[in-house]
PDB file of C-alpha atoms in Angstrom:
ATOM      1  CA  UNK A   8      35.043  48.504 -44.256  1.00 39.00           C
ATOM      2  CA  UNK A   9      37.831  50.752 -45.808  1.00 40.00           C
ATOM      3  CA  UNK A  10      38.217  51.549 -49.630  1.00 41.00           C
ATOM      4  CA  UNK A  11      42.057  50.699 -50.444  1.00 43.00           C
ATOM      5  CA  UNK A  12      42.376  54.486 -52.135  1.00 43.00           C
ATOM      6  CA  UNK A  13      40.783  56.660 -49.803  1.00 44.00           C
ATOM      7  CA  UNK A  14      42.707  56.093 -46.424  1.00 40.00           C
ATOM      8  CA  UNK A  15      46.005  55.639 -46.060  1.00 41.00           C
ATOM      9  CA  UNK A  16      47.048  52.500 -43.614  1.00 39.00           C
ATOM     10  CA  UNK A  17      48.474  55.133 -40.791  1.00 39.00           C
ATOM     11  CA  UNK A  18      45.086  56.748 -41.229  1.00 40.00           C
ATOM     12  CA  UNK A  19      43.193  52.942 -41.027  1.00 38.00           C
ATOM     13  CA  UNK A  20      45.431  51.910 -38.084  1.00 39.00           C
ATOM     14  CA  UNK A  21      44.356  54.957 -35.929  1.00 43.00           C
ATOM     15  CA  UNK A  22      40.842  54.534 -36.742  1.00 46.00           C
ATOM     16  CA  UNK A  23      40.511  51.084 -35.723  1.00 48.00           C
ATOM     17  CA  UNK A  24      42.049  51.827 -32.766  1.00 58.00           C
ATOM     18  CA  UNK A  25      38.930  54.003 -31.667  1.00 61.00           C
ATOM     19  CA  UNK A  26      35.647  52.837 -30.887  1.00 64.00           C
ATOM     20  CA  UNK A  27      32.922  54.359 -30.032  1.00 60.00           C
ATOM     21  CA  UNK A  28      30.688  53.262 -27.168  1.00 59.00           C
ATOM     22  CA  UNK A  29      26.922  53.824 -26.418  1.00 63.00           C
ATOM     23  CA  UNK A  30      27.143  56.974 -25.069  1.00 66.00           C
ATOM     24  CA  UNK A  31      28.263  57.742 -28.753  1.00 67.00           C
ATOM     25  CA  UNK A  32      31.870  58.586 -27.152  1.00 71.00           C
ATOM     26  CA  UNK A  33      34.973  57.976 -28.453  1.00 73.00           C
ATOM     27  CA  UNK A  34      37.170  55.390 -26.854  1.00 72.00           C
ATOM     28  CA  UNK A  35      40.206  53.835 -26.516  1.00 70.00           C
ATOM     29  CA  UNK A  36      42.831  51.322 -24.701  1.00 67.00           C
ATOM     30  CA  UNK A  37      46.049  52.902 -23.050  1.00 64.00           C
ATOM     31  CA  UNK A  38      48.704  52.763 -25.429  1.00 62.00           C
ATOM     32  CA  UNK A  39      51.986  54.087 -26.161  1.00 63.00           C
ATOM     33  CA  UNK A  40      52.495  56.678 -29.179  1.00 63.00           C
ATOM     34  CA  UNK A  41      54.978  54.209 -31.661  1.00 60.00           C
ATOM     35  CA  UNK A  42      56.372  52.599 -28.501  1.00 60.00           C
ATOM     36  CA  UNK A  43      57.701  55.670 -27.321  1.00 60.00           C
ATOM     37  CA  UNK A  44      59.438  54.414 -24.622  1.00 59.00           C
ATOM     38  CA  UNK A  45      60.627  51.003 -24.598  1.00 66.00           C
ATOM     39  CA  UNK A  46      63.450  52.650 -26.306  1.00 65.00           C
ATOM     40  CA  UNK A  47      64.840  55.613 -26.036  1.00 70.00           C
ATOM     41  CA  UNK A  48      62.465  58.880 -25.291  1.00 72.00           C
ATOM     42  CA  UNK A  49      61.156  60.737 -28.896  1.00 74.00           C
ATOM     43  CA  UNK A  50      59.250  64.002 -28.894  1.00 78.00           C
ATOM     44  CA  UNK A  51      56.196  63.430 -30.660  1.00 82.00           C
ATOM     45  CA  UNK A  52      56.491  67.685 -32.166  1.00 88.00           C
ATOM     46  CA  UNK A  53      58.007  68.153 -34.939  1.00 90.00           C
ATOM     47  CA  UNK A  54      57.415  71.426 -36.021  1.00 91.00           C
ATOM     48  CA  UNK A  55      56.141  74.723 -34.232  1.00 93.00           C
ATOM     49  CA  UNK A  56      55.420  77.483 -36.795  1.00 92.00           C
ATOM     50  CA  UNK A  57      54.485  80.859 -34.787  1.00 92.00           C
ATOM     51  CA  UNK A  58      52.233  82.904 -37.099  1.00 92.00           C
ATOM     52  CA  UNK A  59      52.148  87.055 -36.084  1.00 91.00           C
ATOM     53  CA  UNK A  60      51.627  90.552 -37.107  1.00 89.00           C
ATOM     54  CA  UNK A  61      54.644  92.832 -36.782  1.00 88.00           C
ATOM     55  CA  UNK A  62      52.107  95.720 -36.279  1.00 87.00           C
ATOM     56  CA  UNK A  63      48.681  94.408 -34.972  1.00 86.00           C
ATOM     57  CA  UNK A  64      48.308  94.743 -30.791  1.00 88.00           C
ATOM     58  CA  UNK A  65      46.816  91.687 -30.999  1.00 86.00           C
ATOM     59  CA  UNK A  66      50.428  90.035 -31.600  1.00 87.00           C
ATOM     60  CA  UNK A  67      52.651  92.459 -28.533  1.00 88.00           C
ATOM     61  CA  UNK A  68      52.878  88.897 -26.542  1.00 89.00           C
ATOM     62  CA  UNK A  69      53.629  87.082 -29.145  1.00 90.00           C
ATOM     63  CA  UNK A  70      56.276  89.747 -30.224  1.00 90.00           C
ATOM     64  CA  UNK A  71      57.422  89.793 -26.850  1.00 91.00           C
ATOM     65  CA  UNK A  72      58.297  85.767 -26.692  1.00 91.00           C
ATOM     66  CA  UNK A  73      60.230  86.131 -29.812  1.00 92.00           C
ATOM     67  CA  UNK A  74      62.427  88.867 -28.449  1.00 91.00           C
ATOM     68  CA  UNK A  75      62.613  87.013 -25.016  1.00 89.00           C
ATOM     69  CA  UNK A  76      61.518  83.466 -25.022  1.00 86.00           C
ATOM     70  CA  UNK A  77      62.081  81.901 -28.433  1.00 89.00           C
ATOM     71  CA  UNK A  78      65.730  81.276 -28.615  1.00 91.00           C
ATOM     72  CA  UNK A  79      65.320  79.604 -25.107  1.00 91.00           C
ATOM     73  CA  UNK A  80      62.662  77.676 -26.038  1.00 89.00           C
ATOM     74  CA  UNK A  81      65.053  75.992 -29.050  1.00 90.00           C
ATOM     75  CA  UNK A  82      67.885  75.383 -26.856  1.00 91.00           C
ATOM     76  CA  UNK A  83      65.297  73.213 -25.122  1.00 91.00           C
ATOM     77  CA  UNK A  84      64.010  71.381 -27.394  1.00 88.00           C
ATOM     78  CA  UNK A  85      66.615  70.572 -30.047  1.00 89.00           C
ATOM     79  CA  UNK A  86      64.197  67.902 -32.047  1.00 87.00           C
ATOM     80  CA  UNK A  87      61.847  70.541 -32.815  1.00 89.00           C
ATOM     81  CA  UNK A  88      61.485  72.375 -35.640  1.00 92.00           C
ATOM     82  CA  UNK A  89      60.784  76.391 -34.751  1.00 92.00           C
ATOM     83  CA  UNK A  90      59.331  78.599 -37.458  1.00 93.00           C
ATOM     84  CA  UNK A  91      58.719  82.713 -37.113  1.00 92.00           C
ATOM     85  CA  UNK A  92      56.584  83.801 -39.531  1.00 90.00           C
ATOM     86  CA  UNK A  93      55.780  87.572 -39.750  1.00 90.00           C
ATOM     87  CA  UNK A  94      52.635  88.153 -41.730  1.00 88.00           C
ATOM     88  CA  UNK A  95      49.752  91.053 -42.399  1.00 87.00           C
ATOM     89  CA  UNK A  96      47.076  88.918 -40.075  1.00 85.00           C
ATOM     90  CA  UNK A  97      45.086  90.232 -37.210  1.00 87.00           C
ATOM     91  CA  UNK A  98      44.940  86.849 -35.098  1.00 90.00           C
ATOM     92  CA  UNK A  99      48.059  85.498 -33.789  1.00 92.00           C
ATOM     93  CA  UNK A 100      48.354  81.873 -33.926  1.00 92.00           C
ATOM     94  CA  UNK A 101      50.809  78.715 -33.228  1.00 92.00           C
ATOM     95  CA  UNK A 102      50.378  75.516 -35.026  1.00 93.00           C
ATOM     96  CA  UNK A 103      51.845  72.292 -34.108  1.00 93.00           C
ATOM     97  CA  UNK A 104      52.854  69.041 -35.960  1.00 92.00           C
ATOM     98  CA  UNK A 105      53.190  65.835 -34.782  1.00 89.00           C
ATOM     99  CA  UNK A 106      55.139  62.576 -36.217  1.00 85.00           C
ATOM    100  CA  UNK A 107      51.648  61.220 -36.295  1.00 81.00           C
ATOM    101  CA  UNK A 108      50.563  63.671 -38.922  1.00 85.00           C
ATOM    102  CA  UNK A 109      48.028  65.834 -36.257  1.00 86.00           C
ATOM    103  CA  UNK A 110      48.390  69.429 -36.644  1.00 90.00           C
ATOM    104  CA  UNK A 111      46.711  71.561 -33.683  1.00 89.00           C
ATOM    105  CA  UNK A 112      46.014  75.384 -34.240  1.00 91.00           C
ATOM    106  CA  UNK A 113      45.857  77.900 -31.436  1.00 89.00           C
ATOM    107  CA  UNK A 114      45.091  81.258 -30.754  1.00 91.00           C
ATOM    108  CA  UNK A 115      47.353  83.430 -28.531  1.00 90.00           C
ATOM    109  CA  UNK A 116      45.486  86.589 -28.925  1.00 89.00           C
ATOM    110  CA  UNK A 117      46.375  88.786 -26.222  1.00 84.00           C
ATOM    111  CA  UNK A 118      48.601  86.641 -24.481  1.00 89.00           C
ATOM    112  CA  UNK A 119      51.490  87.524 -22.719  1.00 90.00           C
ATOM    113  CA  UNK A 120      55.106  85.900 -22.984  1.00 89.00           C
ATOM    114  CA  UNK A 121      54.639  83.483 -20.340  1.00 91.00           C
ATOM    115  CA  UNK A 122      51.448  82.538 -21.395  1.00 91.00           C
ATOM    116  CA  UNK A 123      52.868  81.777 -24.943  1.00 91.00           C
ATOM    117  CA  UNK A 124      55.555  80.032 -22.883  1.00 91.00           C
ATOM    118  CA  UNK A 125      53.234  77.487 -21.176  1.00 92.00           C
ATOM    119  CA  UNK A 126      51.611  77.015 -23.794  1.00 92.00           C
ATOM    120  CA  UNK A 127      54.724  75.908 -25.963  1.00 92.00           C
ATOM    121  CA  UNK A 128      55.275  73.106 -23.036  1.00 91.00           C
ATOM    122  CA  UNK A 129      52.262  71.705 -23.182  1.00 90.00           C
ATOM    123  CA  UNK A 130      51.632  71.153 -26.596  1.00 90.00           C
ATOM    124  CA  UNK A 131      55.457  69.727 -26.343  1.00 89.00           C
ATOM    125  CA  UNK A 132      54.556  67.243 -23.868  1.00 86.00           C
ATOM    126  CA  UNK A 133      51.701  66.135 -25.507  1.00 83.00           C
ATOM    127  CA  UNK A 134      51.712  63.041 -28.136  1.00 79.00           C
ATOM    128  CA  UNK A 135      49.369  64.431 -30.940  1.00 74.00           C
ATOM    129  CA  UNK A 136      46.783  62.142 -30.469  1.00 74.00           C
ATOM    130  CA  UNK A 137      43.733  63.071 -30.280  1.00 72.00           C
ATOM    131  CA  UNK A 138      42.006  63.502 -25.782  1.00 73.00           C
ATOM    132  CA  UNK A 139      39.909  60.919 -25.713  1.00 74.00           C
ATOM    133  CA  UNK A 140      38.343  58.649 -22.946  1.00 76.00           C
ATOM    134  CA  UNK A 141      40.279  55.779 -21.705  1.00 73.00           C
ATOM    135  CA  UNK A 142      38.811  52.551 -21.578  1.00 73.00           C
ATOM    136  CA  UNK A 143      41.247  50.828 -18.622  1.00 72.00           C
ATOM    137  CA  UNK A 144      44.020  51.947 -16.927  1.00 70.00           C
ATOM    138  CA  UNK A 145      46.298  48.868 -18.527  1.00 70.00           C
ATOM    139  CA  UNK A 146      45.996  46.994 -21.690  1.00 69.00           C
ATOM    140  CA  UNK A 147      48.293  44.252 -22.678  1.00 71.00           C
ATOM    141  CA  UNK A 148      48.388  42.494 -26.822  1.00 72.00           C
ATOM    142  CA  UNK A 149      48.782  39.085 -24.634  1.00 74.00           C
ATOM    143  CA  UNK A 150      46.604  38.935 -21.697  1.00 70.00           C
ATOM    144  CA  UNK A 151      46.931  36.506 -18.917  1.00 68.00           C
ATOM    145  CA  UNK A 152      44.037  33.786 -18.300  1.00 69.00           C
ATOM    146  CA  UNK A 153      44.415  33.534 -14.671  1.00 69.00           C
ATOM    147  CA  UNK A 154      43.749  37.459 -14.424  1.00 71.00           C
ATOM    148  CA  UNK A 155      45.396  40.313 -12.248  1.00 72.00           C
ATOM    149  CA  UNK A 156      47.794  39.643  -9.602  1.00 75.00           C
ATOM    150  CA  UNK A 157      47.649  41.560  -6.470  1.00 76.00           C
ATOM    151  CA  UNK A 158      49.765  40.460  -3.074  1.00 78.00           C
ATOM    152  CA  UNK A 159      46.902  38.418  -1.550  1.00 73.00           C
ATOM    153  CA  UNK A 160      46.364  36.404  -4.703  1.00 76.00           C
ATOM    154  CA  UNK A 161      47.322  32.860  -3.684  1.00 77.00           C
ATOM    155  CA  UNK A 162      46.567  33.899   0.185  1.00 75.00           C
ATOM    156  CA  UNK A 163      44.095  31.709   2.185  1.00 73.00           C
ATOM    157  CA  UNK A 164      41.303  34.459   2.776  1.00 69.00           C
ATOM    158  CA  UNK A 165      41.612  34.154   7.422  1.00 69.00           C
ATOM    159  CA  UNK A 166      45.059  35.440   6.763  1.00 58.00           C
ATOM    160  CA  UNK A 167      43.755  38.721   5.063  1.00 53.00           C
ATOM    161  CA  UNK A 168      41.181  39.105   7.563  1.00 56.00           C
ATOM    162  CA  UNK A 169      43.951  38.654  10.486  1.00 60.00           C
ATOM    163  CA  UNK A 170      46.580  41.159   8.529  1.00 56.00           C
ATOM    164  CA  UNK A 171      43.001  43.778   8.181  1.00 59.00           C
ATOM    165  CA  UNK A 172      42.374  43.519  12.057  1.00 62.00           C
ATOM    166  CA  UNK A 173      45.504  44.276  12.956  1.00 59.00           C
TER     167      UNK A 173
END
């Protein structure tokens, strides 16, 4: 399936994790990002580099969240990596990377400080992986033969309807 030089294994692992289905959708079991935790809790960011114009109008939120929000925003989130880099560009952008290797890219182009803010949290919170559509609600690498257990499972059916009519 794979050529042994073109992928590496993290790349081969991740890919044979997805599937696609007939709809020609991407899907996926519910898993845990590198079983984040069973342990202890690790952000999945690494590094946030913040990307602005000391001059453009484009960049006065982003400016703004520097002077304001930035420092904050590190206290928080000691595990994270926070670059400022001031440079001649006309759109503002943040870029996140994950442990997994994802980067994501986005625009804050005319946004204000609280915006940027919100922003910052969310791409905190989230793992890296890629939004996809999940296939259950619970997956398991051992599954049980005798199937789910709920509290009626080993219930003679008359006592269910009796507890219903009640």
């Amino acid at each position: 399936m794979f050529s042994p030089g073109i992928y590496s294994s993290r790349t081969q692992s991740v890919i044979r994790g997805v599937k696609m289905t007939s709809r020609g959708t991407p899907s996926r079991f519910l898993q845990s990002v590198l079983q984040n935790g069973v342990g202890r809790y690790v952000c999945q960011l690494k590094r946030i580099s913040i990307i602005f114009s000391k001059k453009a109008q484009s960049s006065l939120g982003v400016r703004d969240f520097i002077e304001e929000g930035v420092v904050d925003y590190a206290k928080k989130n000691p595990g994270t990596v926070v670059y400022v880099s001031p440079q001649p560009c006309r759109i503002p952008r943040i870029v996140a990377e994950y442990l997994n290797g994802n980067v994501r890219e986005e625009l804050v182009t005319s946004k204000t400080s609280q915006q940027i803010s919100e922003l910052l949290t969310k791409l905190t919170n989230q793992s890296g992986l890629d939004i996809i559509r999940i296939r259950k609600p619970f997956h398991t690498d051992s599954p049980s033969i005798q199937g789910l257990w709920h509290p009626f499972t080993n219930r003679p059916p008359t006592i269910v309807l009796q507890a219903s009519l009640l």
